[in-house]
Amino acid sequence: MNYKVTHCIKYMYSAPVSICHNLLRVHPRQTHTQIVENHQLTIHPTPDEMQQYQDCFGNRLCYSEISKPHETMSISAESQLQVAQVTTIEPHLTEPWDQLTSRLASELSPVVLNACQFISASRIIKPNARLAEYARPSFTAGKPILEAAVEFASRLFDDFSYDASASTVSQDLGPSELLPHRRVRRVQPDSLGLAVNVVDDVLTHRLGKAADLAHLYIGCLRSLGLAARCVSGYLRTVTPPGTTRPAGLDSTHMWASVFCGADGWVDIDPTINAITSFDHIAVAWGRDFDEVCAMNGVFIGNAQATSSVTVDISSEG
């Protein structure tokens, strides 16, 4: 499928701000199933400084600095890309999950060592016995890893309610799921939630939105000694045949990717209970929300910020 993605972000400030620094992750990843043909990023006011680079996970980032007073900031990212259906892997033919955890704990091959960085605790996801206990019924002895991972996603989908107003992960980080952008102030570590396992809160309340469900899913797998990473990107909304498709209907989204040994990484979306398809467009992956969110930023000024986000994915054949 050929897609054109238009991702628009707008910030409005209650009073002029004098300077802002932002880090953007809005450039889709280049993978074996996703080929980016063109990408254009426009920021207004025009940044005084702008640099693009790759992080340690291979994500494309853009740093920008605006050093003049402004009351609004708009960002438009347009991408044209080809997305192919992922090659089908038979879940029952994948490696037993408990055999895989043993390899992850002892093997020194480059592929396994790379996967190991997605097992340990991160700022938001802290593996623990409670998360392992919740996941364990799906991970019986000798069960193939992908079969267990798919079954667990289905169980999580049945046990939890999607609630866009009840996000624990994003409330811990900022006012909008993919847009933490804050006024500069002195902060203590505890106020950033560094000592709190927000994933445990999701398990307690049994509701949340995509970021919450993805982080819970990842935390449970890591608690069993498996490697799982967080993926941010876009989800294309499919409308019924014959209906007019309004602009801006699509959304930013977040899901999980599970390391399946010799079968590589398989992306699973617990929010919709499915292995991802060509309706998912990956932008960034990392250990948790901190490393994949669309925008991190700070501004200087005695103002409050509000934001709006629209995503439109049009099919071009």
C-alpha positions as a printed NumPy array, in Angstrom:
array([[  0.   ,   0.   ,   0.   ],
       [  1.162,   3.537,  -0.802],
       [  0.327,   6.102,   1.851],
       [  0.614,   9.817,   2.389],
       [  0.681,  10.712,   6.087],
       [  0.044,  14.251,   7.309],
       [  0.7  ,  14.769,  11.018],
       [ -0.116,  18.256,  12.321],
       [  0.669,  19.507,  15.826],
       [ -0.29 ,  22.936,  17.11 ],
       [  0.574,  24.581,  20.405],
       [ -1.215,  27.644,  21.741],
       [  0.194,  29.616,  24.68 ],
       [ -1.852,  31.81 ,  27.016],
       [  0.88 ,  34.484,  26.797],
       [  3.972,  34.974,  24.623],
       [  6.849,  32.598,  25.382],
       [ 10.406,  33.704,  24.714],
       [ 12.096,  30.434,  23.8  ],
       [ 11.318,  26.756,  23.294],
       [ 13.354,  23.625,  22.659],
       [ 11.691,  20.603,  21.084],
       [ 12.664,  17.075,  20.118],
       [ 10.459,  15.514,  17.432],
       [  9.96 ,  11.892,  16.396],
       [  7.676,  12.192,  13.364],
       [  9.793,  10.582,  10.621],
       [  8.511,   7.028,   9.892],
       [ 11.073,   4.26 ,  10.247],
       [ 12.693,   2.587,   7.274],
       [ 12.188,  -1.196,   7.597],
       [ 11.895,  -4.261,   5.364],
       [  8.104,  -3.748,   5.231],
       [  8.047,   0.057,   5.282],
       [  9.851,   2.177,   2.686],
       [  9.872,   5.948,   3.204],
       [ 10.026,   7.704,  -0.162],
       [  9.728,  11.316,   0.968],
       [  9.473,  13.252,   4.221],
       [  8.998,  16.975,   4.757],
       [  8.92 ,  18.744,   8.122],
       [  7.695,  22.338,   8.475],
       [  7.794,  24.311,  11.739],
       [  6.373,  27.785,  12.304],
       [  7.784,  30.115,  13.561],
       [ 10.893,  29.094,  11.64 ],
       [ 13.375,  27.599,  14.127],
       [ 16.59 ,  29.478,  14.825],
       [ 18.34 ,  26.134,  15.055],
       [ 17.343,  22.754,  13.63 ],
       [ 19.293,  19.484,  13.601],
       [ 18.353,  15.973,  12.5  ],
       [ 20.021,  12.794,  13.735],
       [ 19.463,   9.13 ,  14.673],
       [ 19.284,   7.842,  18.227],
       [ 20.739,   4.548,  19.484],
       [ 17.609,   2.656,  18.361],
       [ 17.792,   3.988,  14.796],
       [ 14.877,   6.416,  15.21 ],
       [ 15.011,   9.638,  13.182],
       [ 14.862,  12.687,  15.473],
       [ 14.733,  16.413,  14.849],
       [ 15.852,  18.974,  17.43 ],
       [ 14.553,  22.525,  17.021],
       [ 15.   ,  25.766,  18.941],
       [ 12.812,  28.864,  18.572],
       [ 14.463,  31.863,  20.258],
       [ 11.948,  34.615,  19.574],
       [  8.664,  35.497,  21.319],
       [  5.677,  33.558,  19.977],
       [  2.136,  32.703,  21.055],
       [  1.584,  29.71 ,  18.773],
       [  3.742,  26.988,  17.282],
       [  2.695,  24.706,  14.444],
       [  4.415,  21.576,  13.169],
       [  3.509,  19.738,   9.977],
       [  5.137,  16.427,   9.042],
       [  4.264,  14.962,   5.639],
       [  5.509,  11.516,   4.658],
       [  5.023,   9.365,   1.58 ],
       [  5.764,   5.685,   2.031],
       [  5.056,   2.133,   0.93 ],
       [  3.851,  -0.364,   3.524],
       [  3.797,  -4.107,   2.822],
       [  1.95 ,  -6.818,   4.704],
       [  4.212,  -8.518,   7.24 ],
       [  5.257, -12.059,   6.301],
       [  3.034, -14.52 ,   8.128],
       [  4.695, -16.465,  10.944],
       [  2.95 , -19.549,  12.272],
       [  2.688, -18.908,  16.034],
       [  2.78 , -22.606,  16.948],
       [  6.091, -23.07 ,  15.11 ],
       [  8.014, -20.415,  17.051],
       [ 10.538, -21.153,  19.792],
       [  9.231, -22.202,  23.238],
       [  9.078, -19.084,  25.388],
       [ 10.907, -20.608,  28.373],
       [ 13.722, -21.82 ,  26.119],
       [ 13.964, -18.296,  24.722],
       [ 14.266, -16.743,  28.203],
       [ 17.188, -19.092,  28.909],
       [ 18.916, -17.948,  25.721],
       [ 18.285, -14.298,  26.55 ],
       [ 19.908, -14.846,  29.944],
       [ 23.056, -16.547,  28.652],
       [ 23.65 , -16.224,  24.894],
       [ 26.145, -13.633,  23.65 ],
       [ 25.187, -13.414,  19.966],
       [ 24.692,  -9.85 ,  18.616],
       [ 20.976, -10.445,  17.948],
       [ 20.311, -11.669,  21.48 ],
       [ 22.454,  -8.968,  23.085],
       [ 20.511,  -6.325,  21.152],
       [ 17.221,  -7.805,  22.379],
       [ 18.429,  -7.836,  25.992],
       [ 18.18 ,  -4.044,  26.269],
       [ 14.393,  -4.501,  26.08 ],
       [ 14.19 ,  -6.818,  29.108],
       [ 15.36 ,  -4.608,  31.963],
       [ 13.418,  -1.959,  33.859],
       [ 12.996,   1.481,  32.321],
       [ 11.685,   4.675,  33.883],
       [  8.039,   3.776,  33.281],
       [  8.134,  -0.018,  33.038],
       [  9.418,  -1.85 ,  36.101],
       [  9.133,  -5.656,  35.855],
       [  7.852,  -7.287,  39.028],
       [  6.215, -10.43 ,  40.399],
       [  2.682,  -9.025,  40.172],
       [  2.975,  -8.417,  36.424],
       [  4.525, -11.856,  35.913],
       [  1.678, -13.481,  37.834],
       [ -0.924, -11.804,  35.623],
       [  0.812, -12.958,  32.422],
       [  1.738, -16.484,  33.522],
       [ -1.541, -18.315,  32.647],
       [ -0.826, -17.606,  28.968],
       [  2.798, -18.738,  29.241],
       [  2.627, -22.392,  30.223],
       [  5.75 , -24.566,  30.057],
       [  6.994, -25.229,  26.525],
       [  4.425, -23.008,  24.808],
       [  5.671, -21.33 ,  21.597],
       [  6.527, -17.683,  22.246],
       [  4.31 , -16.129,  19.564],
       [  1.377, -18.385,  20.392],
       [  1.641, -17.347,  24.046],
       [  2.104, -13.658,  23.172],
       [ -0.976, -13.627,  20.925],
       [ -3.07 , -15.432,  23.532],
       [ -1.939, -12.986,  26.209],
       [ -2.884, -10.004,  24.021],
       [ -6.342, -11.516,  23.594],
       [ -6.725, -12.009,  27.34 ],
       [ -5.606,  -8.459,  28.074],
       [ -8.063,  -7.18 ,  25.461],
       [-10.899,  -9.027,  27.221],
       [ -9.854,  -8.009,  30.744],
       [ -9.317,  -4.284,  30.154],
       [-11.471,  -1.398,  28.959],
       [-10.282,   1.232,  26.507],
       [-10.783,   4.675,  28.035],
       [ -9.182,   7.667,  26.316],
       [ -9.696,   9.833,  29.415],
       [ -7.966,   7.484,  31.854],
       [ -4.354,   7.37 ,  30.709],
       [ -1.921,   6.704,  33.531],
       [  1.229,   6.624,  31.397],
       [  0.588,   9.953,  29.666],
       [ -0.598,  11.692,  32.841],
       [  2.724,  10.767,  34.387],
       [  4.537,  12.392,  31.474],
       [  2.522,  15.324,  30.228],
       [ -0.841,  16.734,  29.167],
       [ -1.217,  14.751,  25.946],
       [ -0.464,  11.126,  25.107],
       [  2.258,  11.818,  22.56 ],
       [  3.096,  15.434,  23.349],
       [  4.839,  16.105,  26.679],
       [  5.762,  19.822,  26.408],
       [  6.432,  21.65 ,  29.652],
       [  7.237,  25.056,  31.054],
       [ 10.772,  25.158,  32.462],
       [ 10.736,  24.785,  36.236],
       [ 12.722,  23.135,  38.996],
       [ 11.587,  19.538,  39.443],
       [ 12.375,  16.921,  42.046],
       [ 12.837,  13.286,  40.911],
       [  9.733,  12.086,  42.758],
       [  7.532,  14.595,  40.904],
       [  8.475,  12.882,  37.642],
       [  7.196,   9.568,  38.946],
       [ 10.608,   7.906,  38.946],
       [  9.771,   5.861,  42.049],
       [  6.284,   4.869,  40.932],
       [  5.449,   1.928,  38.698],
       [  2.643,   3.453,  36.644],
       [  2.138,   0.134,  34.843],
       [  0.964,  -1.349,  38.15 ],
       [ -1.685,   1.383,  38.273],
       [ -2.979,   0.315,  34.863],
       [ -3.253,  -3.272,  36.097],
       [ -5.113,  -2.114,  39.209],
       [ -7.683,   0.042,  37.409],
       [ -7.99 ,  -2.223,  34.344],
       [ -8.548,   0.594,  31.88 ],
       [ -6.576,   3.041,  29.792],
       [ -5.745,   3.966,  26.244],
       [ -3.235,   2.621,  23.743],
       [ -0.1  ,   3.781,  25.569],
       [ -1.303,   2.26 ,  28.843],
       [ -2.261,  -1.107,  27.384],
       [  0.974,  -1.344,  25.396],
       [  3.078,  -0.553,  28.469],
       [  1.213,  -3.072,  30.603],
       [  1.661,  -5.743,  27.931],
       [  5.382,  -4.987,  27.635],
       [  5.852,  -4.911,  31.412],
       [  4.24 ,  -8.318,  31.825],
       [  6.467,  -9.934,  29.186],
       [  9.612,  -8.378,  30.64 ],
       [  8.582,  -9.66 ,  34.065],
       [  8.813, -13.179,  32.607],
       [ 12.315, -12.504,  31.246],
       [ 11.2  , -11.861,  27.661],
       [ 12.26 ,  -8.969,  25.429],
       [  9.543,  -6.526,  24.378],
       [  9.815,  -2.987,  23.076],
       [  7.449,  -0.034,  22.726],
       [  6.488,   1.191,  19.24 ],
       [  4.877,   4.527,  18.413],
       [  3.367,   5.47 ,  15.097],
       [  0.049,   5.83 ,  13.312],
       [ -3.046,   3.708,  12.934],
       [ -5.109,   4.081,   9.781],
       [ -8.86 ,   4.067,  10.337],
       [-10.72 ,   1.946,   7.787],
       [-14.156,   3.292,   6.851],
       [-17.024,   1.185,   5.453],
       [-17.085,   0.842,   1.637],
       [-19.023,   3.588,  -0.106],
       [-18.701,   6.131,   2.716],
       [-16.897,   9.459,   2.512],
       [-13.703,   9.455,   4.522],
       [-13.304,  12.733,   6.468],
       [ -9.83 ,  14.263,   6.818],
       [ -8.053,  13.866,  10.149],
       [ -9.816,  10.608,  10.996],
       [ -6.613,   8.689,  11.756],
       [ -4.56 ,   8.799,  14.942],
       [ -1.217,   8.513,  16.632],
       [ -0.943,   5.099,  18.238],
       [  1.252,   2.877,  20.377],
       [  1.759,  -0.882,  20.455],
       [  4.289,  -3.574,  21.445],
       [  6.908,  -5.605,  19.621],
       [  7.935,  -9.033,  20.942],
       [ 11.277, -10.744,  20.327],
       [ 10.572, -14.241,  18.985],
       [ 14.113, -15.584,  18.669],
       [ 14.957, -16.845,  15.177],
       [ 11.686, -15.37 ,  13.879],
       [ 12.783, -11.873,  14.868],
       [ 10.489,  -9.164,  16.193],
       [  6.72 ,  -9.404,  15.814],
       [  4.529,  -6.347,  16.431],
       [  1.371,  -6.986,  18.46 ],
       [ -1.306,  -4.388,  19.19 ],
       [ -3.086,  -5.261,  22.467],
       [ -5.482,  -2.324,  22.045],
       [ -7.15 ,  -3.997,  19.053],
       [ -6.039,  -7.572,  19.829],
       [ -4.106,  -8.208,  16.618],
       [ -0.713,  -8.686,  15.054],
       [ -0.095,  -5.419,  13.231],
       [ -0.966,  -5.045,   9.552],
       [ -0.305,  -2.468,   6.845],
       [ -2.73 ,  -0.152,   8.67 ],
       [  0.018,   0.368,  11.282],
       [  2.859,   2.758,  10.409],
       [  5.859,   2.634,  12.756],
       [  7.675,   5.868,  13.598],
       [  9.892,   5.027,  16.584],
       [ 10.692,   2.216,  18.971],
       [ 12.42 ,   2.129,  22.324],
       [ 12.14 ,   0.88 ,  25.889],
       [  9.083,   2.953,  26.794],
       [  7.088,   6.142,  26.137],
       [ 10.049,   8.399,  27.016],
       [ 11.998,   7.159,  24.   ],
       [  9.228,   7.016,  21.391],
       [  6.797,   9.911,  22.024],
       [  6.225,  12.236,  19.074],
       [  7.474,  15.302,  20.904],
       [  9.442,  16.263,  24.004],
       [  9.908,  19.922,  24.756],
       [ 10.276,  22.805,  27.173],
       [  9.478,  26.486,  26.873],
       [ 10.347,  29.603,  28.88 ],
       [  7.5  ,  31.959,  29.676],
       [  4.763,  32.679,  32.183],
       [  2.13 ,  30.841,  30.161],
       [  0.02 ,  27.718,  29.979],
       [  0.145,  25.558,  26.853],
       [ -2.677,  23.738,  25.097],
       [ -2.245,  21.488,  22.086],
       [ -4.137,  19.92 ,  19.218],
       [ -3.111,  17.   ,  17.015],
       [ -4.513,  15.713,  13.732],
       [ -3.37 ,  12.781,  11.615],
       [ -4.552,  11.998,   8.109],
       [ -3.46 ,   8.894,   6.194],
       [ -4.542,   8.804,   2.576],
       [ -4.131,   5.742,   0.385],
       [ -2.475,   6.343,  -2.973],
       [ -3.017,   2.931,  -4.507]])
